[in-house]
PDB file of C-alpha atoms in Angstrom:
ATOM      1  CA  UNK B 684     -77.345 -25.958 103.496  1.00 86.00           C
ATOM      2  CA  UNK B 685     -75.541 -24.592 100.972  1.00 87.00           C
ATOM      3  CA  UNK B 686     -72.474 -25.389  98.751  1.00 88.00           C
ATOM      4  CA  UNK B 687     -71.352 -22.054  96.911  1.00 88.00           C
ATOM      5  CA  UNK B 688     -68.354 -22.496  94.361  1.00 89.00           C
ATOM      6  CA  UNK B 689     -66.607 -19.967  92.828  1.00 88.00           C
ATOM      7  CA  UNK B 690     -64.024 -19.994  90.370  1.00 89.00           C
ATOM      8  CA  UNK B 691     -61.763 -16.826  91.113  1.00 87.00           C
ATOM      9  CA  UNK B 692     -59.069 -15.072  88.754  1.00 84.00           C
ATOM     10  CA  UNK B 693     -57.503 -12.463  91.613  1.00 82.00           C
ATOM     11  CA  UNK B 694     -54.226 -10.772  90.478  1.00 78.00           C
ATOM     12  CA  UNK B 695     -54.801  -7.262  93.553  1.00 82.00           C
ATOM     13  CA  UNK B 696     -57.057  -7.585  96.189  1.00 82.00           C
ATOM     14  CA  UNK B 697     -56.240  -9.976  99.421  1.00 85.00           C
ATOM     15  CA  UNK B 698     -59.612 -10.229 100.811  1.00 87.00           C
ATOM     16  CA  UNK B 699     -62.853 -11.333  98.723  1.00 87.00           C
ATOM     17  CA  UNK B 700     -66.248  -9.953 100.795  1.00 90.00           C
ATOM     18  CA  UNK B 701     -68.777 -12.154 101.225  1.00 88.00           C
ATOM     19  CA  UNK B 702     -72.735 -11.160 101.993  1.00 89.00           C
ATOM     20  CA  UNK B 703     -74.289 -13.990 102.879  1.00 89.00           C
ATOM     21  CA  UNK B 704     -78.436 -14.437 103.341  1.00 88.00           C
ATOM     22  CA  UNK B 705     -79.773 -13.507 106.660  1.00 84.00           C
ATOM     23  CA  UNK B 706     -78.809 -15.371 110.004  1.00 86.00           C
ATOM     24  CA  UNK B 707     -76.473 -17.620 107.908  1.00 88.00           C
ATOM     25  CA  UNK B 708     -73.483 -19.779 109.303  1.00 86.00           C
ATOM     26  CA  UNK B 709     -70.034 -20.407 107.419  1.00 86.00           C
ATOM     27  CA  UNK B 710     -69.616 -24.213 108.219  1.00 85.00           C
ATOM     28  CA  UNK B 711     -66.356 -24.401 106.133  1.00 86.00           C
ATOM     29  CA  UNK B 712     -64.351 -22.621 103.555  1.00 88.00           C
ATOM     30  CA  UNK B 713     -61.448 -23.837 100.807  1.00 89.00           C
ATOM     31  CA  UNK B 714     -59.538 -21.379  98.693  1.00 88.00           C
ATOM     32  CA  UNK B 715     -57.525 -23.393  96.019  1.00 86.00           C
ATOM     33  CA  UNK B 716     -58.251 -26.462  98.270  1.00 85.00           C
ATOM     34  CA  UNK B 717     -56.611 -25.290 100.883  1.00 85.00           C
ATOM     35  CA  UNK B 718     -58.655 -24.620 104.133  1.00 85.00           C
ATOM     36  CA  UNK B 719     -59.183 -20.626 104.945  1.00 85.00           C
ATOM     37  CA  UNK B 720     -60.839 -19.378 108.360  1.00 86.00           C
ATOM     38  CA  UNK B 721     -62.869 -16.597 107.351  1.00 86.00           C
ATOM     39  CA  UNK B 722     -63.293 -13.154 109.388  1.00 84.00           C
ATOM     40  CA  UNK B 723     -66.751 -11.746 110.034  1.00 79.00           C
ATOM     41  CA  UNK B 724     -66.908  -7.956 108.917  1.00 76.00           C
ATOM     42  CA  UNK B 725     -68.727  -6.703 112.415  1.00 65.00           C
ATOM     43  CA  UNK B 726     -69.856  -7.085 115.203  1.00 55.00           C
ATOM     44  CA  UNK B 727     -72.551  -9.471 114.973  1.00 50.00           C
ATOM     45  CA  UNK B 728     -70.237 -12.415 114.082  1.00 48.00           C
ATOM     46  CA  UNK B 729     -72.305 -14.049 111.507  1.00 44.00           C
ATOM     47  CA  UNK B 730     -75.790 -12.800 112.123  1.00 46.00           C
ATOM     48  CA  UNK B 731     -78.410 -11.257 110.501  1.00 51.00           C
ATOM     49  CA  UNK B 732     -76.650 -11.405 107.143  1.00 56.00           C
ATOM     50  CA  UNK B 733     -73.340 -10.405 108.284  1.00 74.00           C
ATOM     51  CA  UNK B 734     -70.237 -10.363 105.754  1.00 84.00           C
ATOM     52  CA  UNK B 735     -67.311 -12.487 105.704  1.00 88.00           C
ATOM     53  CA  UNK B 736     -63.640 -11.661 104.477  1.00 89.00           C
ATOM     54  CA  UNK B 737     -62.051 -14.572 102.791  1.00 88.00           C
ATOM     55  CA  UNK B 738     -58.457 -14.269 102.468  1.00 87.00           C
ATOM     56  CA  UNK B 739     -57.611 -14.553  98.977  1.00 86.00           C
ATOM     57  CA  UNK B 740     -54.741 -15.764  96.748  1.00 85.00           C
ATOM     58  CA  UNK B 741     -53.117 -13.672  94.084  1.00 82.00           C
ATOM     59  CA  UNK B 742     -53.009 -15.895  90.339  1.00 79.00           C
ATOM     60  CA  UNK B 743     -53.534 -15.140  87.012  1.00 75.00           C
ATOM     61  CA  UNK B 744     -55.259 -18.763  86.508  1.00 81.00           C
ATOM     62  CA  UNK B 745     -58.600 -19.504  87.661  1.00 82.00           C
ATOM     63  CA  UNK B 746     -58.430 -21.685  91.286  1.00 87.00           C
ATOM     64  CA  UNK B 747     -61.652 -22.268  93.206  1.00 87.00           C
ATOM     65  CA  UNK B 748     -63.540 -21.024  96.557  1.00 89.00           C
ATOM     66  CA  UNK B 749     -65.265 -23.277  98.098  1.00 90.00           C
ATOM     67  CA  UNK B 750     -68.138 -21.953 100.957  1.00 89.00           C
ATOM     68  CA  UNK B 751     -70.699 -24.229 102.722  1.00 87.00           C
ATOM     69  CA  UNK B 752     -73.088 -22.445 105.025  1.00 87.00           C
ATOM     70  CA  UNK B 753     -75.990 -22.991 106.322  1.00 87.00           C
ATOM     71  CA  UNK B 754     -79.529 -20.767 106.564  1.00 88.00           C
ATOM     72  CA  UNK B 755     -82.031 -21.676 108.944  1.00 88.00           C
ATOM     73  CA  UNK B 756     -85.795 -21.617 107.172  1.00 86.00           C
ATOM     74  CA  UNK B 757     -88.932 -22.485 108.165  1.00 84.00           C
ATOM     75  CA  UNK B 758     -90.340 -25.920 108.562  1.00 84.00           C
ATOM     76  CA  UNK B 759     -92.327 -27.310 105.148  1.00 84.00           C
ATOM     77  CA  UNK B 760     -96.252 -27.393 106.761  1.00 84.00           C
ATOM     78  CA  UNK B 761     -98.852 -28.007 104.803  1.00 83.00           C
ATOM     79  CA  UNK B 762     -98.969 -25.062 102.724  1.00 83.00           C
ATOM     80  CA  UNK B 763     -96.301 -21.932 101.938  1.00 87.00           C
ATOM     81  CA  UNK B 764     -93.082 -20.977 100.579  1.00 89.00           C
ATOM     82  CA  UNK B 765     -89.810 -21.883 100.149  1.00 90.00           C
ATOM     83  CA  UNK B 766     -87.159 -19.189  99.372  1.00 91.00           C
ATOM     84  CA  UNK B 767     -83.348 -18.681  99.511  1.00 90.00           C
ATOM     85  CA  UNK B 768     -80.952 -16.164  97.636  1.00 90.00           C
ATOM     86  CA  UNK B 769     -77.664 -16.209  96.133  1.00 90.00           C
ATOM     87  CA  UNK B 770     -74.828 -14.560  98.769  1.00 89.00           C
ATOM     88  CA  UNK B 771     -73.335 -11.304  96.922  1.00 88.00           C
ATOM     89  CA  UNK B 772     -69.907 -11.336  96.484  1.00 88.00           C
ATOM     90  CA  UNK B 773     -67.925  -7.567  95.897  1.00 86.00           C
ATOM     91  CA  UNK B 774     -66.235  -9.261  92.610  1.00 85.00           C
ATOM     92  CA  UNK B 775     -67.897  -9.532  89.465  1.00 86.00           C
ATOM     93  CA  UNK B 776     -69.737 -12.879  88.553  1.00 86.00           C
ATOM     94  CA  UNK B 777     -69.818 -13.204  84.810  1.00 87.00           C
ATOM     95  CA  UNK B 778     -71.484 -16.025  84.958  1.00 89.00           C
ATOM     96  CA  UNK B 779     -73.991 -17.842  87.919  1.00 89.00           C
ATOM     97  CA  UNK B 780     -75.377 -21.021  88.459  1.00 91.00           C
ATOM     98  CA  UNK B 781     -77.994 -21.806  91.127  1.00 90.00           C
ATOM     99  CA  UNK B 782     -78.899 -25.491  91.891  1.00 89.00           C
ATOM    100  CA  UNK B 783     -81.805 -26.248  94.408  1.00 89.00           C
ATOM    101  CA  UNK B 784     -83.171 -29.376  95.611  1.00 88.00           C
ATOM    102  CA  UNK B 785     -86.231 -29.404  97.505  1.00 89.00           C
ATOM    103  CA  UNK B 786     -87.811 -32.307  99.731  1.00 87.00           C
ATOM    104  CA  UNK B 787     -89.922 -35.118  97.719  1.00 85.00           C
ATOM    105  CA  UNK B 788     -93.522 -34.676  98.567  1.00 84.00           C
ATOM    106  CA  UNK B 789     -95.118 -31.901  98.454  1.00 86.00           C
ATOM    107  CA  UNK B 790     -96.425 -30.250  95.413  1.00 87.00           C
ATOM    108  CA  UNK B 791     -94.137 -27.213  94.137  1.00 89.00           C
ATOM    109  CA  UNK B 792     -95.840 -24.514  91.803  1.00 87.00           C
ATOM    110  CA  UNK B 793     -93.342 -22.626  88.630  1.00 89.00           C
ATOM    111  CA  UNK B 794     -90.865 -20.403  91.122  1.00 92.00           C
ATOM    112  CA  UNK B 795     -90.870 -16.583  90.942  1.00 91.00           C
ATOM    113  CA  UNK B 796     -86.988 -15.407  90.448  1.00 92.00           C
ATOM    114  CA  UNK B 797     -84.923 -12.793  89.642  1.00 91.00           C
ATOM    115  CA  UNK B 798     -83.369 -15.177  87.580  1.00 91.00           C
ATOM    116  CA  UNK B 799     -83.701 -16.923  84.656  1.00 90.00           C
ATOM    117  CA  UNK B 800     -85.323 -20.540  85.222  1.00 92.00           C
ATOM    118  CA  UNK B 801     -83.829 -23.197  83.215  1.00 89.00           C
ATOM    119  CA  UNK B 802     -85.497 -26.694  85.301  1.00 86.00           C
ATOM    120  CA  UNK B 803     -88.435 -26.483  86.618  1.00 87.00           C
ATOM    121  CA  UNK B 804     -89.152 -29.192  89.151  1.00 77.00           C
ATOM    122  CA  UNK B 805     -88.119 -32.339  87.997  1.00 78.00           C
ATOM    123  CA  UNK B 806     -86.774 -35.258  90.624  1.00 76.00           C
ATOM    124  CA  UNK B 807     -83.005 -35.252  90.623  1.00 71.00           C
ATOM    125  CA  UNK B 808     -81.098 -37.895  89.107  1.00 65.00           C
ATOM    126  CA  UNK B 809     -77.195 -36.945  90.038  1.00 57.00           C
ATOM    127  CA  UNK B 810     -75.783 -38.184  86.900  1.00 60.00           C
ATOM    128  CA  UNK B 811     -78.418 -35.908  84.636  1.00 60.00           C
ATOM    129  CA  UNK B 812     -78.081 -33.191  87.090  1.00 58.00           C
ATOM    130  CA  UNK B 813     -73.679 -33.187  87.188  1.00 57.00           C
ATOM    131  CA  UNK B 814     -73.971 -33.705  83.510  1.00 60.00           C
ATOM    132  CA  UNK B 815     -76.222 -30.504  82.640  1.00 58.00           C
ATOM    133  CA  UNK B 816     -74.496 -28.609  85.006  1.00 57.00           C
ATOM    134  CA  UNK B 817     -71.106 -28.435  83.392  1.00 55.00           C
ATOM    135  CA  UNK B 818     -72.656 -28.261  80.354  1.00 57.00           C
ATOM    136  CA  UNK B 819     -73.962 -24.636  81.435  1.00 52.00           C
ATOM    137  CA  UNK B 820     -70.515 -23.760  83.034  1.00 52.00           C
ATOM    138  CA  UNK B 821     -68.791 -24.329  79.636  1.00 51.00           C
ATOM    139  CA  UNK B 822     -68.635 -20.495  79.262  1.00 50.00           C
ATOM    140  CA  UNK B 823     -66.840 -20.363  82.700  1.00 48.00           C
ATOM    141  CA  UNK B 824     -64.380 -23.016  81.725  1.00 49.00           C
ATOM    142  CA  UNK B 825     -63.197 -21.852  79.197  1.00 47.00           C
ATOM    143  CA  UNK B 826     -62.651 -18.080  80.628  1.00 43.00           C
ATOM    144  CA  UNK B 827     -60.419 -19.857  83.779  1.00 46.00           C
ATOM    145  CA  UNK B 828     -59.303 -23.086  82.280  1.00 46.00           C
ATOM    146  CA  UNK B 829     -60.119 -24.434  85.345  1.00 44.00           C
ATOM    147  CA  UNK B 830     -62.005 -27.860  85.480  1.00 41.00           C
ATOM    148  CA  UNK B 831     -64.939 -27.357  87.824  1.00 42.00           C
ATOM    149  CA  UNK B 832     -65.807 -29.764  90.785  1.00 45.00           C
ATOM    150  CA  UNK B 833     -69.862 -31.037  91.036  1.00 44.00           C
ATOM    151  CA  UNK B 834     -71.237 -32.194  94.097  1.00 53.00           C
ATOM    152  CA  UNK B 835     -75.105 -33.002  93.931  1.00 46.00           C
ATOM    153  CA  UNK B 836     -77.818 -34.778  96.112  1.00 53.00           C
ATOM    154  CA  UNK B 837     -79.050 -37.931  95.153  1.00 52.00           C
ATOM    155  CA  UNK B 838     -82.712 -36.898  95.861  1.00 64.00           C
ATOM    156  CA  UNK B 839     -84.460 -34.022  95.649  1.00 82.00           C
ATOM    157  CA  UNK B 840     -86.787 -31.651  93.285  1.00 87.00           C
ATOM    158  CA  UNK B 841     -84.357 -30.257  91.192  1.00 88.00           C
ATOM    159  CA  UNK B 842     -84.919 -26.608  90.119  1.00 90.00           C
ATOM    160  CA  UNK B 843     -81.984 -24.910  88.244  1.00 90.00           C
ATOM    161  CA  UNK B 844     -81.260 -21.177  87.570  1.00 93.00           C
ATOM    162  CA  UNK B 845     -78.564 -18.793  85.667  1.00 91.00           C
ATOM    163  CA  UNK B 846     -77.728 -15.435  85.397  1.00 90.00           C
ATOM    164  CA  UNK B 847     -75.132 -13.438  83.639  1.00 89.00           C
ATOM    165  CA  UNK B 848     -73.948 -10.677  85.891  1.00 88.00           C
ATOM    166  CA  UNK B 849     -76.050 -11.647  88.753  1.00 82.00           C
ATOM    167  CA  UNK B 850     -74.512  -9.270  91.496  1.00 80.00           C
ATOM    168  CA  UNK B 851     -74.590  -6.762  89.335  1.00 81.00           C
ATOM    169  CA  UNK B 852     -77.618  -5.607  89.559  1.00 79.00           C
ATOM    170  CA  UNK B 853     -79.831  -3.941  92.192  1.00 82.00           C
ATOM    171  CA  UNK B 854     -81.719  -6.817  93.053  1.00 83.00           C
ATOM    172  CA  UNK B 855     -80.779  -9.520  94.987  1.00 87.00           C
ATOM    173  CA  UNK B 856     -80.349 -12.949  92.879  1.00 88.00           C
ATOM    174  CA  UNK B 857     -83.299 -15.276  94.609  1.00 91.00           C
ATOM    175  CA  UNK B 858     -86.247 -17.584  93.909  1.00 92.00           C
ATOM    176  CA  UNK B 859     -89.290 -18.068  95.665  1.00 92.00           C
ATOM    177  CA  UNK B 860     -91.790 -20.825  95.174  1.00 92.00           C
ATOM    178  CA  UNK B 861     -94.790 -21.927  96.419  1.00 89.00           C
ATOM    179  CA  UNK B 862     -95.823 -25.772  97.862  1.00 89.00           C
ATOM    180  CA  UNK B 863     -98.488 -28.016  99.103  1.00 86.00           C
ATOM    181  CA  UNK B 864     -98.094 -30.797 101.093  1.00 84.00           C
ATOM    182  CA  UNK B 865     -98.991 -34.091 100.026  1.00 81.00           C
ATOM    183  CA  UNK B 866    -102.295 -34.259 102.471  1.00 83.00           C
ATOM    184  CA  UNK B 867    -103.409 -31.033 101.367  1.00 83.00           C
ATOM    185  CA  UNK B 868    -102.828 -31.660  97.528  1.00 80.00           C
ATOM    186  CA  UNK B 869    -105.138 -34.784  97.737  1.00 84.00           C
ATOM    187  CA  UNK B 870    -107.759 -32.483  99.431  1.00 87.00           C
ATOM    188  CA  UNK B 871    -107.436 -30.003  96.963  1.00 85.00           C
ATOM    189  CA  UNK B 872    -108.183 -33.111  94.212  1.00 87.00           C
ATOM    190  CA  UNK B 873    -111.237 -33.900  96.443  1.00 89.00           C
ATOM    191  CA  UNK B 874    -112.284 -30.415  96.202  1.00 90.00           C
ATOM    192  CA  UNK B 875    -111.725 -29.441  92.740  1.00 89.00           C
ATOM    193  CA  UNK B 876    -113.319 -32.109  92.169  1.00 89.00           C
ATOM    194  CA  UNK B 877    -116.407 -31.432  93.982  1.00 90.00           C
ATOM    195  CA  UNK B 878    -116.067 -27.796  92.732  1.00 90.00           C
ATOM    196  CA  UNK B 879    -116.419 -28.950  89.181  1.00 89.00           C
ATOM    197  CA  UNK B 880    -119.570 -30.934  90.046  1.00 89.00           C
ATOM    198  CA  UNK B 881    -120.888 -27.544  91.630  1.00 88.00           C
ATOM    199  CA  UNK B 882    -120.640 -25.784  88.654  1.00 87.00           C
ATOM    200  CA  UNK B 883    -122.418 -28.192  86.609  1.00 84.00           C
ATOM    201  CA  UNK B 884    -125.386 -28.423  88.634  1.00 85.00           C
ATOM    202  CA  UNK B 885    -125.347 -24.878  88.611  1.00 84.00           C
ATOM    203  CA  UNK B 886    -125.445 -24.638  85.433  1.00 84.00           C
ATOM    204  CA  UNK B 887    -127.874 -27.537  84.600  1.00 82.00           C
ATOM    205  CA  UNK B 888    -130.361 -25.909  87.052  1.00 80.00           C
ATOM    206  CA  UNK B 889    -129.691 -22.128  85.002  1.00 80.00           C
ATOM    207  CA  UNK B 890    -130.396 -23.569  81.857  1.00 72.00           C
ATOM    208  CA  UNK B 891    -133.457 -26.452  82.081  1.00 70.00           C
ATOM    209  CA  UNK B 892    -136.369 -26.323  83.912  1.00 65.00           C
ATOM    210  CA  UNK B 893    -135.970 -30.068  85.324  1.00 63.00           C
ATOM    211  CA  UNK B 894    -133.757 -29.156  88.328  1.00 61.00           C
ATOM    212  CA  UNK B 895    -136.369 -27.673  90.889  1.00 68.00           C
ATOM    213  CA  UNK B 896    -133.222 -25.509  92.695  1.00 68.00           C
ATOM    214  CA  UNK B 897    -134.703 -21.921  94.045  1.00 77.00           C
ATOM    215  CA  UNK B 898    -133.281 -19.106  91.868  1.00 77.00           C
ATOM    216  CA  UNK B 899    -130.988 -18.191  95.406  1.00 82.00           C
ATOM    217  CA  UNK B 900    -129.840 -22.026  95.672  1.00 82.00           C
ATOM    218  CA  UNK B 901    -128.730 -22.150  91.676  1.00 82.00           C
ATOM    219  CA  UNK B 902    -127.027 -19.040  92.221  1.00 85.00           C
ATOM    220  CA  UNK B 903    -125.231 -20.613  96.125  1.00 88.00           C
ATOM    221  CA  UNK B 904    -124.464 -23.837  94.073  1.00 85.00           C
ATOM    222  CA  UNK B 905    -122.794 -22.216  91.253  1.00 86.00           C
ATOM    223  CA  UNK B 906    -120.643 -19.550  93.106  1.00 90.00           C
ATOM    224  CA  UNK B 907    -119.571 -22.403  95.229  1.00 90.00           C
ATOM    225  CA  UNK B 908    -118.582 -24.308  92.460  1.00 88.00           C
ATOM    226  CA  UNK B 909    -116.062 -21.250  91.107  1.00 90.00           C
ATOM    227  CA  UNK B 910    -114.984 -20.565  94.309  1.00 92.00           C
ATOM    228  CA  UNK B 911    -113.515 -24.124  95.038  1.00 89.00           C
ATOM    229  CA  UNK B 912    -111.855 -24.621  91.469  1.00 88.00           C
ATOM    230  CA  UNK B 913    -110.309 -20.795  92.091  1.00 89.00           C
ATOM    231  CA  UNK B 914    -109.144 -21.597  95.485  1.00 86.00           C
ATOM    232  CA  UNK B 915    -107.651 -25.509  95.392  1.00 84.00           C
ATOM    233  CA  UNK B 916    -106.481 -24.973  91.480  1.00 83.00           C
ATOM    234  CA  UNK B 917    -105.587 -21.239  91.154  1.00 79.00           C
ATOM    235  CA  UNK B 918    -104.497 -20.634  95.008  1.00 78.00           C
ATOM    236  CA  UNK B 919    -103.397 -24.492  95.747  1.00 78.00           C
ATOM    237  CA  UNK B 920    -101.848 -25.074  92.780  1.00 78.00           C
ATOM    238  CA  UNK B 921    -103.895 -28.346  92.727  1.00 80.00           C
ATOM    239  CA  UNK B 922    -103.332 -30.050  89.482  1.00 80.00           C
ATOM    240  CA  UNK B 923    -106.574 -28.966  87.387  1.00 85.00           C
ATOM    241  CA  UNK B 924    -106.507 -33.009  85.580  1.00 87.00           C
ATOM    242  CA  UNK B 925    -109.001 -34.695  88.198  1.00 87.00           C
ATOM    243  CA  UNK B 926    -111.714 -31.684  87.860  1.00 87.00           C
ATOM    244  CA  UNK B 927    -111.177 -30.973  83.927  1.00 88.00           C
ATOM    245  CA  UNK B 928    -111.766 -34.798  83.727  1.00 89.00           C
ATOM    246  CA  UNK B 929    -115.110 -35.135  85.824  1.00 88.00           C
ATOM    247  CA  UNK B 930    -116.092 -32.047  83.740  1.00 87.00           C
ATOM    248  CA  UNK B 931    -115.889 -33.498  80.562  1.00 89.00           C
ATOM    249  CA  UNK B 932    -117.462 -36.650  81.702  1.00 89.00           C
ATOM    250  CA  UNK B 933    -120.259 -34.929  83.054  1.00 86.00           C
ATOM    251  CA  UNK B 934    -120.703 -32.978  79.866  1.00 86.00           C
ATOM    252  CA  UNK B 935    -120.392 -36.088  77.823  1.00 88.00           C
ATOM    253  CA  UNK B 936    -123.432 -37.854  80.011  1.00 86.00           C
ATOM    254  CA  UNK B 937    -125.483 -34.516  79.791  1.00 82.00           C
ATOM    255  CA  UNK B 938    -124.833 -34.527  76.116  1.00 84.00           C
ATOM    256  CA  UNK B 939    -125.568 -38.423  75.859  1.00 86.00           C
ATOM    257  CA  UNK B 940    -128.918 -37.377  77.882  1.00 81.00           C
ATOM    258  CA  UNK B 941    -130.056 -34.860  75.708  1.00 78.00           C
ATOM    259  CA  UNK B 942    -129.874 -36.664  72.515  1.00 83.00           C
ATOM    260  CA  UNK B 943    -131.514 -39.476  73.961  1.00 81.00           C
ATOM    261  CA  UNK B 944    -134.363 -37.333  74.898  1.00 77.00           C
ATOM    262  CA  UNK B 945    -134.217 -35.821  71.420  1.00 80.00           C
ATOM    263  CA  UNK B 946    -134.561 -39.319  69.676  1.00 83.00           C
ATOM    264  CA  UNK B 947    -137.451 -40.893  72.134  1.00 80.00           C
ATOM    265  CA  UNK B 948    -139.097 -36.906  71.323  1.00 78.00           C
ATOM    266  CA  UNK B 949    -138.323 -37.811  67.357  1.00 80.00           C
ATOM    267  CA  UNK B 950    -139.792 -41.354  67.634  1.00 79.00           C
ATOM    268  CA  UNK B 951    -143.032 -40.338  69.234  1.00 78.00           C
ATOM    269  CA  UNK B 952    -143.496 -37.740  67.050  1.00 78.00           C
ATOM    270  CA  UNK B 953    -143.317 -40.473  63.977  1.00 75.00           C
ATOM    271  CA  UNK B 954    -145.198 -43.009  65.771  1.00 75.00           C
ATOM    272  CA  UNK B 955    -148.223 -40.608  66.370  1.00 72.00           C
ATOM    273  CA  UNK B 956    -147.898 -39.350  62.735  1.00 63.00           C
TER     274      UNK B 956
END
């Protein structure tokens, strides 16, 4: 569901056109706070995308539109995208702000955008969140003079993004990122994890003698190893702390191991001499 506001300056045209994101429904619409029934340009009365005419007002002062509509989208699963984009208006926006909240839980990855990404991720405190937002729409207030009205969730993943001149350019203004559940993340842990300990025995076994691994079974091990860490922390997005830490703990205990072999080597060396 989303809440679109725009603050309008119209002095000539009676109708503002609306594109709105595939198979979307108009669930209500205010023009200076004033309710407006909007007109679907086609046939198709609202799907696939269709536009909607918005009968305007003619002032010189800024006064707001108000559109709530909602996009269906695919259930969150275990593992895949989110995405949405901005609906395309036929006036020129100086000036956008974009304002997505995402469901607590699973684990989102930096979002691919057309536009420019100013939060990334961080849970949504609706206080913080009204607060930075009309700091960024400043620039907008002070064009129309025009206070503007915030309405946020109180929960949420909060991801922000701006644009100057979004709908003016060829591209569509939209984001896309990618999630994993919960379950999944804590798999991907588990398997980074056991990706990391791989790759040290394959490496152990490449460089001493002591591991008794067939040349085919080092090279299994270690391949394994850099296949997991690729897939659960360069596919999953699996946070990389977990395996980085077992790493280095492993290293440390090989490193503790081989200068303890290196002093009981250096002692019976003196004690025979």
């Amino acid at each position: 569901v989303t809440t679109a506001r725009l603050l309008v300056r119209n002095s000539r045209r009676q109708f503002l056109r609306l594109d709105l994101p595939p198979e979307s429904q108009i669930w209500s619409v205010f023009v200076d706070g004033k309710p407006e029934k909007p007109a679907y340009a086609g046939d198709d009365a609202g799907a696939n995308g269709a536009s909607v005419l918005i009968r305007m007002i003619n002032s010189a002062e800024g006064f707001p539109v108000d559109i709530v509509y909602a996009t269906p989208v695919s259930g969150i699963g275990d593992l895949g995208r989110v995405a949405g984009r901005l609906p395309r208006p036929d006036m020129v926006v100086t000036h956008s702000r974009w304002n997505v909240f995402l469901p607590v839980g699973p684990r989102y990855q930096t979002p691919d955008s057309t536009m420019d990404l100013v939060l990334n991720g961080v849970r949504a405190n609706p206080r913080v969140a009204a607060a930075e937002s009309v700091a960024r729409a400043s620039d907008a207030q002070a064009q129309m003079g025009q206070p503007l009205r915030i309405t946020v969730p109180t929960q949420g993943i909060y991801f922000a993004f701006e644009k100057l001149y979004a709908n003016q350019s060829p591209q569509e203004a939209e984001f896309s990122v990618r999630y994993v559940s919960a379950d999944a993340n804590s798999i991907g842990l588990l398997l980074s994890a056991l990706g990391a300990v791989l790759l040290w025995i394959g490496i152990v076994a490449i460089g001493s003698r002591r591991v008794p691994l067939p040349r085919g079974a080092t090279i299994a091990v270690t391949a394994s190893g850099i296949i997991l860490l690729l897939a659960t922390i360069g596919y999953l997005g699996t946070s990389p702390v977990l395996a980085s830490a077992l790493a280095l703990l492993i290293a440390v205990l090989l490193a503790l191991w081989w200068v303890g072999g290196r002093l009981r080597a250096w002692r019976a060396r003196k004690s025979a001499a």
